[in-house]
Coordinates of C-alpha atoms and ligand atoms in Angstrom, one line a residue:
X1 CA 68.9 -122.4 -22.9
X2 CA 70.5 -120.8 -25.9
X3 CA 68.1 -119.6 -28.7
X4 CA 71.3 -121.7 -31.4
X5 CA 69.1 -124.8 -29.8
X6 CA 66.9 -126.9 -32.3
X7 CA 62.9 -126.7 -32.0
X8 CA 62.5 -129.9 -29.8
X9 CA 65.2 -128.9 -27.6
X10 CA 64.1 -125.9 -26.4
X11 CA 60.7 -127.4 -26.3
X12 CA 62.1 -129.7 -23.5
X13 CA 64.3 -127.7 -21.6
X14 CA 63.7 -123.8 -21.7
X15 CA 61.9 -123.2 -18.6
X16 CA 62.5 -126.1 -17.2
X17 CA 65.4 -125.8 -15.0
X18 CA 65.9 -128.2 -12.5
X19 CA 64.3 -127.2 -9.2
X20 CA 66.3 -125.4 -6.9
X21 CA 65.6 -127.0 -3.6
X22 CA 65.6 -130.4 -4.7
X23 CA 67.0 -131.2 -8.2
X24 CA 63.4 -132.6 -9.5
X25 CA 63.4 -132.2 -13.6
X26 CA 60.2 -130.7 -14.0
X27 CA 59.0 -127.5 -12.4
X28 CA 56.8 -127.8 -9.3
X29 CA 53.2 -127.2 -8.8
X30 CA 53.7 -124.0 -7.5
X31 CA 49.9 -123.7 -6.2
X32 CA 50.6 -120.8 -3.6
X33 CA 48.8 -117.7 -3.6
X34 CA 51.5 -115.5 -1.9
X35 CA 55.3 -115.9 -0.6
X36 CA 56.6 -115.3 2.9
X37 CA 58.9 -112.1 3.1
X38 CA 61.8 -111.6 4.9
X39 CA 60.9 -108.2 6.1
X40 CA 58.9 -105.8 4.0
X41 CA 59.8 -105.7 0.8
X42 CA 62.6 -108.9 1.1
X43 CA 61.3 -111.2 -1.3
X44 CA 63.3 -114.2 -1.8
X45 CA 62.9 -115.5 -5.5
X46 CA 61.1 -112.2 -6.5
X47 CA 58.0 -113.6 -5.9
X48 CA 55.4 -111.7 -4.2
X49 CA 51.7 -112.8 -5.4
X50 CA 50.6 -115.4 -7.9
X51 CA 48.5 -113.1 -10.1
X52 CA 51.7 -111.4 -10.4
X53 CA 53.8 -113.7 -11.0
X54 CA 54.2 -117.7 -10.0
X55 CA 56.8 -119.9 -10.6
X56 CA 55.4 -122.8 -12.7
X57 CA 53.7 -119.6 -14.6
X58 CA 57.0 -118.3 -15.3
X59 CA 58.5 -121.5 -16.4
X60 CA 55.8 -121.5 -19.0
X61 CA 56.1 -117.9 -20.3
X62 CA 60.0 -118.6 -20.7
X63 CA 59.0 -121.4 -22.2
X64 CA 56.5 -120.3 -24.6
X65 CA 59.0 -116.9 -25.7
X66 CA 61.7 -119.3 -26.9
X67 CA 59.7 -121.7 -28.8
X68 CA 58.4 -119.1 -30.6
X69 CA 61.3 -117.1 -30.8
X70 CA 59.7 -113.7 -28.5
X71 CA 61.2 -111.9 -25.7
X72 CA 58.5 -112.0 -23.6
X73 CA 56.0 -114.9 -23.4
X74 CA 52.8 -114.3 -20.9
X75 CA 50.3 -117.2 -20.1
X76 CA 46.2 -116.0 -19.5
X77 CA 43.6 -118.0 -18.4
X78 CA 42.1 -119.0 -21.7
X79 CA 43.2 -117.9 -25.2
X80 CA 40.5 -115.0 -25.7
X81 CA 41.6 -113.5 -22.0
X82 CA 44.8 -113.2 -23.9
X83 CA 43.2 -111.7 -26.7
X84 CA 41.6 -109.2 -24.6
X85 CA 44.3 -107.8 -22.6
X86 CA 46.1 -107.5 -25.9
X87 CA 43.6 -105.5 -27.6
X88 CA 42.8 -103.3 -24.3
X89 CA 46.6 -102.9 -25.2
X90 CA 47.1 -102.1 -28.5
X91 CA 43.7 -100.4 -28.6
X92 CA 42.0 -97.2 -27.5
X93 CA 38.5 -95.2 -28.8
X94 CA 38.4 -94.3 -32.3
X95 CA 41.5 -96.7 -33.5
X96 CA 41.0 -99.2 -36.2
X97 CA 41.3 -102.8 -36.4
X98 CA 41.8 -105.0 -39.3
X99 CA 40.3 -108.5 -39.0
X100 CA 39.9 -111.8 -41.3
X101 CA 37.0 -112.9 -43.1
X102 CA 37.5 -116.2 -41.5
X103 CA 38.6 -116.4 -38.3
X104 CA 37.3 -118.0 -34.8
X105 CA 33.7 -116.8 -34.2
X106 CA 34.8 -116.0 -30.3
X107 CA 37.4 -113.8 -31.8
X108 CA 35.1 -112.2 -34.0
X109 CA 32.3 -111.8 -31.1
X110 CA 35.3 -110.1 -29.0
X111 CA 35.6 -107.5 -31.5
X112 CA 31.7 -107.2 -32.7
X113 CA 30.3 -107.3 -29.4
X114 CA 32.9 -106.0 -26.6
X115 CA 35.8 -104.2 -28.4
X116 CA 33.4 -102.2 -30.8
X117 CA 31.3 -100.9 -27.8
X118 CA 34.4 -98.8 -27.0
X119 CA 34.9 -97.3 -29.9
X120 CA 37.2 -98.5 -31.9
X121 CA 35.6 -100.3 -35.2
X122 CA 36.9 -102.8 -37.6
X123 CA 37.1 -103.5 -41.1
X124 CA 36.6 -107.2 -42.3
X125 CA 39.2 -108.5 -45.1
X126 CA 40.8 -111.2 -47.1
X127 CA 43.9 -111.3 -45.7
X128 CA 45.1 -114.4 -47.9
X129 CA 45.3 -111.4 -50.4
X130 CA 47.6 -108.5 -48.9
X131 CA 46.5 -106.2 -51.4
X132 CA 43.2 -106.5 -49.7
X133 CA 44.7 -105.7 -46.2
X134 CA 45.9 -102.3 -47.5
X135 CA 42.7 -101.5 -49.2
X136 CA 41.2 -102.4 -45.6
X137 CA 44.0 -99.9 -43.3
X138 CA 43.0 -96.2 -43.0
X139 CA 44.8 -93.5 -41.1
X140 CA 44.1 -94.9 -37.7
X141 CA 44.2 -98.3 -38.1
X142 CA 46.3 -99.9 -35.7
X143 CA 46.6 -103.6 -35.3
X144 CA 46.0 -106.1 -38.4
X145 CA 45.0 -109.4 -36.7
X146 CA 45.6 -112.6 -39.1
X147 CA 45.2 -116.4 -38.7
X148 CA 46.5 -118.9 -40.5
X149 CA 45.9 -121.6 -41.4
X150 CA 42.3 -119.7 -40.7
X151 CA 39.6 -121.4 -38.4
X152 CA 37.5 -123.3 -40.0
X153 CA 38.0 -122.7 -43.9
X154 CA 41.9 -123.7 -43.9
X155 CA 43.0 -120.2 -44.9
X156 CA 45.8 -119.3 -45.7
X157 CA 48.0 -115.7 -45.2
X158 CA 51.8 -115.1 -46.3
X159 CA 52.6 -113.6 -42.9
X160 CA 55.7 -111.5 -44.5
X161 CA 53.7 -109.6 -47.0
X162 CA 51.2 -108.5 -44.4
X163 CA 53.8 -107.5 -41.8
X164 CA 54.9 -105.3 -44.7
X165 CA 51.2 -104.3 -45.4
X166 CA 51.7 -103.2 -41.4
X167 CA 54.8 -101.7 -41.3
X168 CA 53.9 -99.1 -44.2
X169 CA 50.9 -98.9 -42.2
X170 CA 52.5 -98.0 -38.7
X171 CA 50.3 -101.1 -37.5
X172 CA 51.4 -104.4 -34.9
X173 CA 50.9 -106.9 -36.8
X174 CA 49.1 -110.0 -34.8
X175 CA 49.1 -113.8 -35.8
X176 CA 46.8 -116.3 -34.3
X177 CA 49.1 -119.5 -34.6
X178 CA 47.2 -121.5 -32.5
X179 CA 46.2 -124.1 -35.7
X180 CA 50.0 -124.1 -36.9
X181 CA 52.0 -123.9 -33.2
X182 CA 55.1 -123.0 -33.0
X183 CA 57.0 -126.0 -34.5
X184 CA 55.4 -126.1 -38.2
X185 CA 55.1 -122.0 -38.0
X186 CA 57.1 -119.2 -36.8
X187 CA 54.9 -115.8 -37.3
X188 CA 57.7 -113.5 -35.2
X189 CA 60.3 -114.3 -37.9
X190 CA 58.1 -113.3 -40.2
X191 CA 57.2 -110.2 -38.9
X192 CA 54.6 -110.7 -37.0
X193 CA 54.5 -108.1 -33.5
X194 CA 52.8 -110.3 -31.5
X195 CA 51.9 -114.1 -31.7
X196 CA 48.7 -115.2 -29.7
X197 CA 47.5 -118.7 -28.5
X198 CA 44.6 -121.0 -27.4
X199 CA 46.8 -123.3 -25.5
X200 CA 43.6 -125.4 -24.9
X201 CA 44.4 -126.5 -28.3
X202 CA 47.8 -128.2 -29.9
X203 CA 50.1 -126.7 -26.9
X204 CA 48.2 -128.4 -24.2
X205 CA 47.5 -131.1 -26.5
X206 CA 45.4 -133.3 -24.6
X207 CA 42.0 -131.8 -24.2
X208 CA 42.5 -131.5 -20.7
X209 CA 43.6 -127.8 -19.9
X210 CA 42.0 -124.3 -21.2
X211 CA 44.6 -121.7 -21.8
X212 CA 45.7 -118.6 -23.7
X213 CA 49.2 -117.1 -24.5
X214 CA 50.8 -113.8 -26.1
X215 CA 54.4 -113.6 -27.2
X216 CA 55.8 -110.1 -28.2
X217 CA 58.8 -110.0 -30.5
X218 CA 60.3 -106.9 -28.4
X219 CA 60.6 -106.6 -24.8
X220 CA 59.0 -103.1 -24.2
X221 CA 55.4 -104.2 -26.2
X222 CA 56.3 -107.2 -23.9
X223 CA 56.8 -105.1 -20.5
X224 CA 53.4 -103.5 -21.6
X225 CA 51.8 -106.1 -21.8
X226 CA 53.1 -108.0 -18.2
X227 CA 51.7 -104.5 -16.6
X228 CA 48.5 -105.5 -18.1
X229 CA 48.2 -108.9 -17.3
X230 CA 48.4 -108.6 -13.8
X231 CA 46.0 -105.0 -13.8
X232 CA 43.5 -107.1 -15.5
X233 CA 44.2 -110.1 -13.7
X234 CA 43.0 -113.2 -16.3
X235 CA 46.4 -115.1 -15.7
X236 CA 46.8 -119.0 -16.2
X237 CA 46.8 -121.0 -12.9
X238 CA 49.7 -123.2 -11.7
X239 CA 48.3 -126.3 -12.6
X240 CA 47.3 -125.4 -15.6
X241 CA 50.5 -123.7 -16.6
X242 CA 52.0 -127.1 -15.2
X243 CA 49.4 -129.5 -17.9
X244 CA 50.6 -127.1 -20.7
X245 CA 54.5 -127.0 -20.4
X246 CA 54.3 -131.0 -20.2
X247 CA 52.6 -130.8 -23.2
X248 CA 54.7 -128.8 -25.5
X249 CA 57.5 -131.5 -24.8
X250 CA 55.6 -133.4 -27.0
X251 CA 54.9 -130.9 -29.7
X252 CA 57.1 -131.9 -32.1
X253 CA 55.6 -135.5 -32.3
X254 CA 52.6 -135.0 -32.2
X255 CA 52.5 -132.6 -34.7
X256 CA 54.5 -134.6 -37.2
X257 CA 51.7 -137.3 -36.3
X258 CA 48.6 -134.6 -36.6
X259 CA 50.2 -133.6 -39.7
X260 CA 50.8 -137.2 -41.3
X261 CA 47.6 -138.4 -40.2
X262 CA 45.5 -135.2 -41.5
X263 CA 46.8 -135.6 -45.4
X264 CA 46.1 -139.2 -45.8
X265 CA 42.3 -138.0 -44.3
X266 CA 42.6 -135.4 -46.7
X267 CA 43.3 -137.7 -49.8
X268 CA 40.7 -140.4 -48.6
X269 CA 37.7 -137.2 -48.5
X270 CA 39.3 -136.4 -51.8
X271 CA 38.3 -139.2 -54.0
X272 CA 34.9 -139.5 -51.7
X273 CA 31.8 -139.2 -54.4
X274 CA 29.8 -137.7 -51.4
X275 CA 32.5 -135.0 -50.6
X276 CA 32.2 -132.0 -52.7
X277 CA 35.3 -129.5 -51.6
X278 CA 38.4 -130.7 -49.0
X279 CA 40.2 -127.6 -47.2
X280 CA 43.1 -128.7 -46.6
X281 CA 46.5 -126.7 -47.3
X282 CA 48.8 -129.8 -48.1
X283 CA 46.7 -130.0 -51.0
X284 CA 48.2 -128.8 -53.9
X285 CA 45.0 -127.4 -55.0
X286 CA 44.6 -125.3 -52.2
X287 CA 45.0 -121.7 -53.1
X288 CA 46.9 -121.5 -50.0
X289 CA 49.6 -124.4 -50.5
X290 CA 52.3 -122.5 -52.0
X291 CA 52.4 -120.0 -49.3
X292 CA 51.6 -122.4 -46.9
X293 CA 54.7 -125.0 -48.1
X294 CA 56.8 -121.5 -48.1
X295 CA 56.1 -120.9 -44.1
X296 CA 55.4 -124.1 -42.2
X297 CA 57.1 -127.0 -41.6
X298 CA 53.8 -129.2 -42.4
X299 CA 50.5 -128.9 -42.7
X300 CA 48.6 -129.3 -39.5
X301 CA 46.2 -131.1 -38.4
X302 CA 43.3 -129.4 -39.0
X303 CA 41.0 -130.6 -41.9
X304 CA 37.5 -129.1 -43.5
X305 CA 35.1 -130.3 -45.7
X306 CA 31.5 -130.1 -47.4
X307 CA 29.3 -132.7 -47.9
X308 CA 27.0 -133.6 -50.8
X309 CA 23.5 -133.3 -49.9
X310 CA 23.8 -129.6 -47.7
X311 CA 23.4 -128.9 -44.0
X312 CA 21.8 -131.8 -42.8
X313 CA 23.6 -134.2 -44.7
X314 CA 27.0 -132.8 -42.6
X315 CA 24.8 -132.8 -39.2
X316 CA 24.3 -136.9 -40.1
X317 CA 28.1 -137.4 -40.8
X318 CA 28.8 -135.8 -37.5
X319 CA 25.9 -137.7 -35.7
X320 CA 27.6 -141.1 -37.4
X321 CA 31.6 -140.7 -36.5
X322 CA 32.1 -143.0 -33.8
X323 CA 36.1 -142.5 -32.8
X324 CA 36.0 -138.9 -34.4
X325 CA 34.5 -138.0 -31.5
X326 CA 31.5 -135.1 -31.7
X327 CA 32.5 -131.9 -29.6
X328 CA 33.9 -128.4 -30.1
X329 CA 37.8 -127.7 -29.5
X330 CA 40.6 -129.0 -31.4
X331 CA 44.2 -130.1 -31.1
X332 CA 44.2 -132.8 -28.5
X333 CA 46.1 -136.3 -28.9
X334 CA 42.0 -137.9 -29.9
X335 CA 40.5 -137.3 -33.1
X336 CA 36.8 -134.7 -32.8
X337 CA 35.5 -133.3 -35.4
X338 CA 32.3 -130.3 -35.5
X339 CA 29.5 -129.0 -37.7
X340 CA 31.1 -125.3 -37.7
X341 CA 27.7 -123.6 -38.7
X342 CA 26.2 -124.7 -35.7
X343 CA 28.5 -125.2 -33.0
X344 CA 32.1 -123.1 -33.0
X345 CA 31.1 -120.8 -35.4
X346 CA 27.3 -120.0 -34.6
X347 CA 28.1 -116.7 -33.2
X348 CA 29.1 -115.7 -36.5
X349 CA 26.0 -116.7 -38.7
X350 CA 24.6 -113.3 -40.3
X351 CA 28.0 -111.8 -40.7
X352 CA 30.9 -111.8 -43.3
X353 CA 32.5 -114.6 -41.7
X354 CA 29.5 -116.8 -41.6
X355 CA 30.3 -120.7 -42.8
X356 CA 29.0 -122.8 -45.1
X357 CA 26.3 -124.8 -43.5
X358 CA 27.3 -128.0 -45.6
X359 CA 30.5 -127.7 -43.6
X360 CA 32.6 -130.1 -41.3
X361 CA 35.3 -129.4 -39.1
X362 CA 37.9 -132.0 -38.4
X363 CA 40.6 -132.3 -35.7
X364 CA 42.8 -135.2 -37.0
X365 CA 44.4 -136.9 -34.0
X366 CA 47.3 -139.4 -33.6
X367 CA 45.2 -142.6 -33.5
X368 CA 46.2 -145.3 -36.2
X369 CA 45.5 -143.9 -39.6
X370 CA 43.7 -146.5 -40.5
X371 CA 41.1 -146.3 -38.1
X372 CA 40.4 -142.9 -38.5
X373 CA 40.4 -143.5 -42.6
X374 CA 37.6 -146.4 -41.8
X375 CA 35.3 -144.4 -39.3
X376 CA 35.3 -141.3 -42.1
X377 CA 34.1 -144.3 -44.6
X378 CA 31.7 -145.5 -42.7
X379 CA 29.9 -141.7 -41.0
X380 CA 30.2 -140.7 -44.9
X381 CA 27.9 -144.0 -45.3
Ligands
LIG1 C1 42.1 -120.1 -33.6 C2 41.6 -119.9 -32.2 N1 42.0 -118.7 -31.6 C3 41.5 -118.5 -30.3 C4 40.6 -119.3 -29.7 C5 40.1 -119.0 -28.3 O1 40.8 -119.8 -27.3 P1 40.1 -120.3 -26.0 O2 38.9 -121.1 -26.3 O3 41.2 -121.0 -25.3 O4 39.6 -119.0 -25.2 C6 40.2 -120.5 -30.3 C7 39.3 -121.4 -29.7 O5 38.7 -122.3 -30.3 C8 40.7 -120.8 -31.6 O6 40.3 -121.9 -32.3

């Protein structure tokens, strides 16, 4: 596949090359744990053992480099084992991380709880301002970690003026696209060292697989990383790196659908006299918009807002939404929408990136609009 291809092409085809033994059009289940050599050492397709490498895997990781314009693409077991191997990367005792003020509480817990105990500590930022990044980096900082849009406040960071912020720095620059994906955002063009994924989310796309990614924009950060990944071991399965490559086929529609669907949800909690703040980057009074307009294609999918009335005011709008269904994750094909504060995001409460407790988390699906417009009436009562 050539990287001159348009988005949705490569979407379809990279990786995807017709199987060798029989012609089929979609990479086999490869679920095999090891591969028959002809004599030691012989190995026929270079395969020797599935944590190591598996075909369907590396139909995936090809597939996931191109679309998001890497050399190297890896697939992990869920999208904080991918976080982890990074950072046991990137890291070592007494570097320096900095992180967002809003950000996904189980990235947060990775570097509060686990990362921290080896040493390495972490200052907490605003990185929708990059002048507050560099205040943040000292002498041994090492990786800036960003997300944006941000889970679950709608953030949003211009990716190229932090990657300069880490360049001056001598930092990698990572950017947690998993809200954006690929097709609205491109971080590595921006800058960005090292994209990461929760390919549970808009990659899979159907709430039926858990999965993480990391794509490095250069291939010796990406050989690093491979080494890694296989010494630590958290690698996605066949079938699950099967369930996500058929789902970023679909990418492109379904986020033009997400992203449709989420800004006429947007303007409906807008003029709602029981709504008292919408996060939502399409809005032109978002902070965020202009920067956001600059470097995505659209604006997602994802949509936040506060209720009138405080905490358990959003708890009863949750409790009422009958096809927004009520459960954590995001990104699937079905509309779910969260109280933040006490689901995702409890592991945060107590620290700088604790929520508003008023808050509620939507995943805008690709049902009718209209459906979705008159369940959000009717939960807001
Ligand atoms: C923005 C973001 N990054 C990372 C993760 C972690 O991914 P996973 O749940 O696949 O481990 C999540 C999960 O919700 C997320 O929302």
């Amino acid at each position: 596949m050539s990287d001159q291809h348009s988005f949705e092409t490569l979407a379809i085809h990279s990786g995807n090359t017709a199987d060798p033994l029989t012609g089929a059009v979609v990479p086999p289940i490869y679920q095999v744990s090891t591969y028959k050599q002809d004599g030691v050492g012989g190995l026929r397709g270079g395969y020797e053992y599935s944590r190591s490498a598996n075909p369907t895997r590396t139909a995936l990781e090809e597939n996931l480099a191109a679309i998001e314009g890497g050399r190297r693409g890896l697939a992990f077991a869920s999208g904080l084992a991918a976080e982890d191997c990074l950072l046991r990367t990137l890291l070592y005792p007494g570097a320096h991380v900095v992180i967002p003020n809003d950000a996904y509480g189980g990235t947060f817990r990775l570097f509060a709880k686990v990362v921290k105990r080896w040493g390495v500590d972490f200052s907490v930022a605003d990185t929708s301002d990059p002048a507050a990044v560099r205040a943040a980096v000292n002498d041994r900082t090492k990786v800036i970690w960003v997300e944006t849009p941000s889970n679950p406040l709608l953030g949003i960071t211009d990716i190229a003026a932090v990657a300069d912020v880490a360049r001056t720095a001598g930092a990698r620059l990572v950017v947690d696209n998993t809200f954006a994906s690929p097709y609205l955002q491109q971080p590595i063009a921006l800058g960005a060292d090292v994209v990461v994924h929760s390919l549970t989310k808009y990659m899979g796309g159907h709430s039926d697989v858990v999965g993480g990614a990391l794509i490095a924009a250069d291939a010796e950060l990406g050989e690093e990383l491979a080494y890694h990944q296989n010494a630590m071991g958290a690698v996605a399965g066949p079938f699950d790196s099967w369930l996500v490559l058929r789902g970023i086929k679909t990418l492109p529609v379904r986020m033009d659908r997400h992203s449709e669907n989420a800004a006429k949800v947007a303007e409906l909690l807008l003029r709602h006299p029981k709504v008292t703040q919408v996060l939502y980057p399409g809005l032109p009074e978002h902070p965020g918009h202009e920067i956001a307009a600059k470097q995505m294609r659209a604006f997602g999918g994802m949509v936040s807002f506060r209720v009138e009335g405080g905490e358990e005011a959003a708890v009863e709008v949750c409790n009422r939404a009958k096809l927004f269904t009520l459960g954590e994750s995001l990104g699937g094909v079905e509309s779910l929408l969260e109280h933040p504060g006490r689901m995702t995001h409890a592991s945060v409460a107590g620290s700088a990136l604790e929520v508003p407790a008023d808050l509620v988390r939507l995943s805008v699906g690709i049902e009718s609009a209209d459906d979705l417009l008159a369940d959000l009436t009717q939960a807001l009562g």
